[in-house]
Short mmCIF file of C-alpha atoms in Angstrom, two decimals:
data_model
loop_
_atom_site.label_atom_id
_atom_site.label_comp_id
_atom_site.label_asym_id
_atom_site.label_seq_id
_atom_site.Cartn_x
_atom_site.Cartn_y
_atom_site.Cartn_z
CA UNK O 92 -3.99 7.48 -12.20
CA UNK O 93 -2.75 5.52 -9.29
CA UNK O 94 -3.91 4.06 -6.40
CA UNK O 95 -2.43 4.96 -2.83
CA UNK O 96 -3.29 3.16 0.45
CA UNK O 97 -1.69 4.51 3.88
CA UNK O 98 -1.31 1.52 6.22
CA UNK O 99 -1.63 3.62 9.18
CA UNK O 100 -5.55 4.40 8.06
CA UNK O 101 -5.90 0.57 8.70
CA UNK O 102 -3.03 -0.04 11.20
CA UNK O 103 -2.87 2.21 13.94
CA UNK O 104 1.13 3.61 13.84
CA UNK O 105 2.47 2.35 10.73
CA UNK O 106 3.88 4.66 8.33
CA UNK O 107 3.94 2.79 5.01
CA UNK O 108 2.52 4.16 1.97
CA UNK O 109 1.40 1.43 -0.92
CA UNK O 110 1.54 3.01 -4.52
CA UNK O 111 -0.16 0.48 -7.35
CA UNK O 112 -1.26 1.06 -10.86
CA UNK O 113 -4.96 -0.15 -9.68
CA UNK O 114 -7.19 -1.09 -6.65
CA UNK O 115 -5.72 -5.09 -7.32
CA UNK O 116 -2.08 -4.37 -7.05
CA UNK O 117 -2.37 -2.00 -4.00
CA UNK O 118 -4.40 -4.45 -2.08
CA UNK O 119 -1.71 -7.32 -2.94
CA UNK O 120 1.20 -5.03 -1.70
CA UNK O 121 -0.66 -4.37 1.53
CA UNK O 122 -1.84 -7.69 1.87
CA UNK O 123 2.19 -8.59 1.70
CA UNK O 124 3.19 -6.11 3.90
CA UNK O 125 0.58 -6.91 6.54
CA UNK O 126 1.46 -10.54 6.41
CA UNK O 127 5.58 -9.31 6.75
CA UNK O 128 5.43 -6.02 8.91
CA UNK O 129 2.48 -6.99 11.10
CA UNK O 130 2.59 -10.17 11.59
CA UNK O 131 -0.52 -11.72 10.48
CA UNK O 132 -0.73 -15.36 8.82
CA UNK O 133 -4.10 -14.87 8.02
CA UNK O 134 -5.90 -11.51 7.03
CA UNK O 135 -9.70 -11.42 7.95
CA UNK O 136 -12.58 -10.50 5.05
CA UNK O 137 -13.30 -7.51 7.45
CA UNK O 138 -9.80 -5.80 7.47
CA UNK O 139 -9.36 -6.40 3.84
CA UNK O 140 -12.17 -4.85 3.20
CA UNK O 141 -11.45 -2.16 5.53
CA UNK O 142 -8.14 -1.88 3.40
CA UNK O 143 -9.99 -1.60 -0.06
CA UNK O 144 -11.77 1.44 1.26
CA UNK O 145 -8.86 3.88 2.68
CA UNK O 146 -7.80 2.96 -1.01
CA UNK O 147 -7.44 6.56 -2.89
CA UNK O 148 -6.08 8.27 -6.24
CA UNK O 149 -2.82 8.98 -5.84
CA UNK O 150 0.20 9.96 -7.68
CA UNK O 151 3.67 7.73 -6.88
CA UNK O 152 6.58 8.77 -5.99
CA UNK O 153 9.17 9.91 -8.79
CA UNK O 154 12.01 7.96 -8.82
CA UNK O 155 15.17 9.98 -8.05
CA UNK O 156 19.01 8.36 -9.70
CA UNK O 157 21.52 9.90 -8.29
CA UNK O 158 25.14 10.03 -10.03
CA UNK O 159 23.66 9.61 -13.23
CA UNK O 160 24.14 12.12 -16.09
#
């Protein structure tokens, strides 16, 4: 089952959803898209932890391709 994280449960405002395969690869897509979207050089043990537990199950999104028959 996947793993989803909801920025916003650790960053107050932000609407992006992280989808991963496990716990790992959802805490390296957030750690990327705090370091991009939010600014921050350096991420403290405390809000990666913080992070890890708003981590859930999850199912991702289904791809949709359009034009394709």
């Amino acid at each position: 089952m996947a793993k989803v994280l909801k920025c916003g449960d650790v960053f107050s405002g932000c609407d992006t959803v992280i989808y991963g395969k496990d716990e790992d690869e959802v805490l390296a897509k957030e750690e990327e898209h705090a370091r991009a979207d939010h600014n921050m050089t350096m991420i403290p043990m405390d809000t990666i932890k913080e992070m890890a537990n708003h981590i859930r199950d999850g199912v991702a999104p289904r791809r949709r391709w359009f034009g394709l028959r």
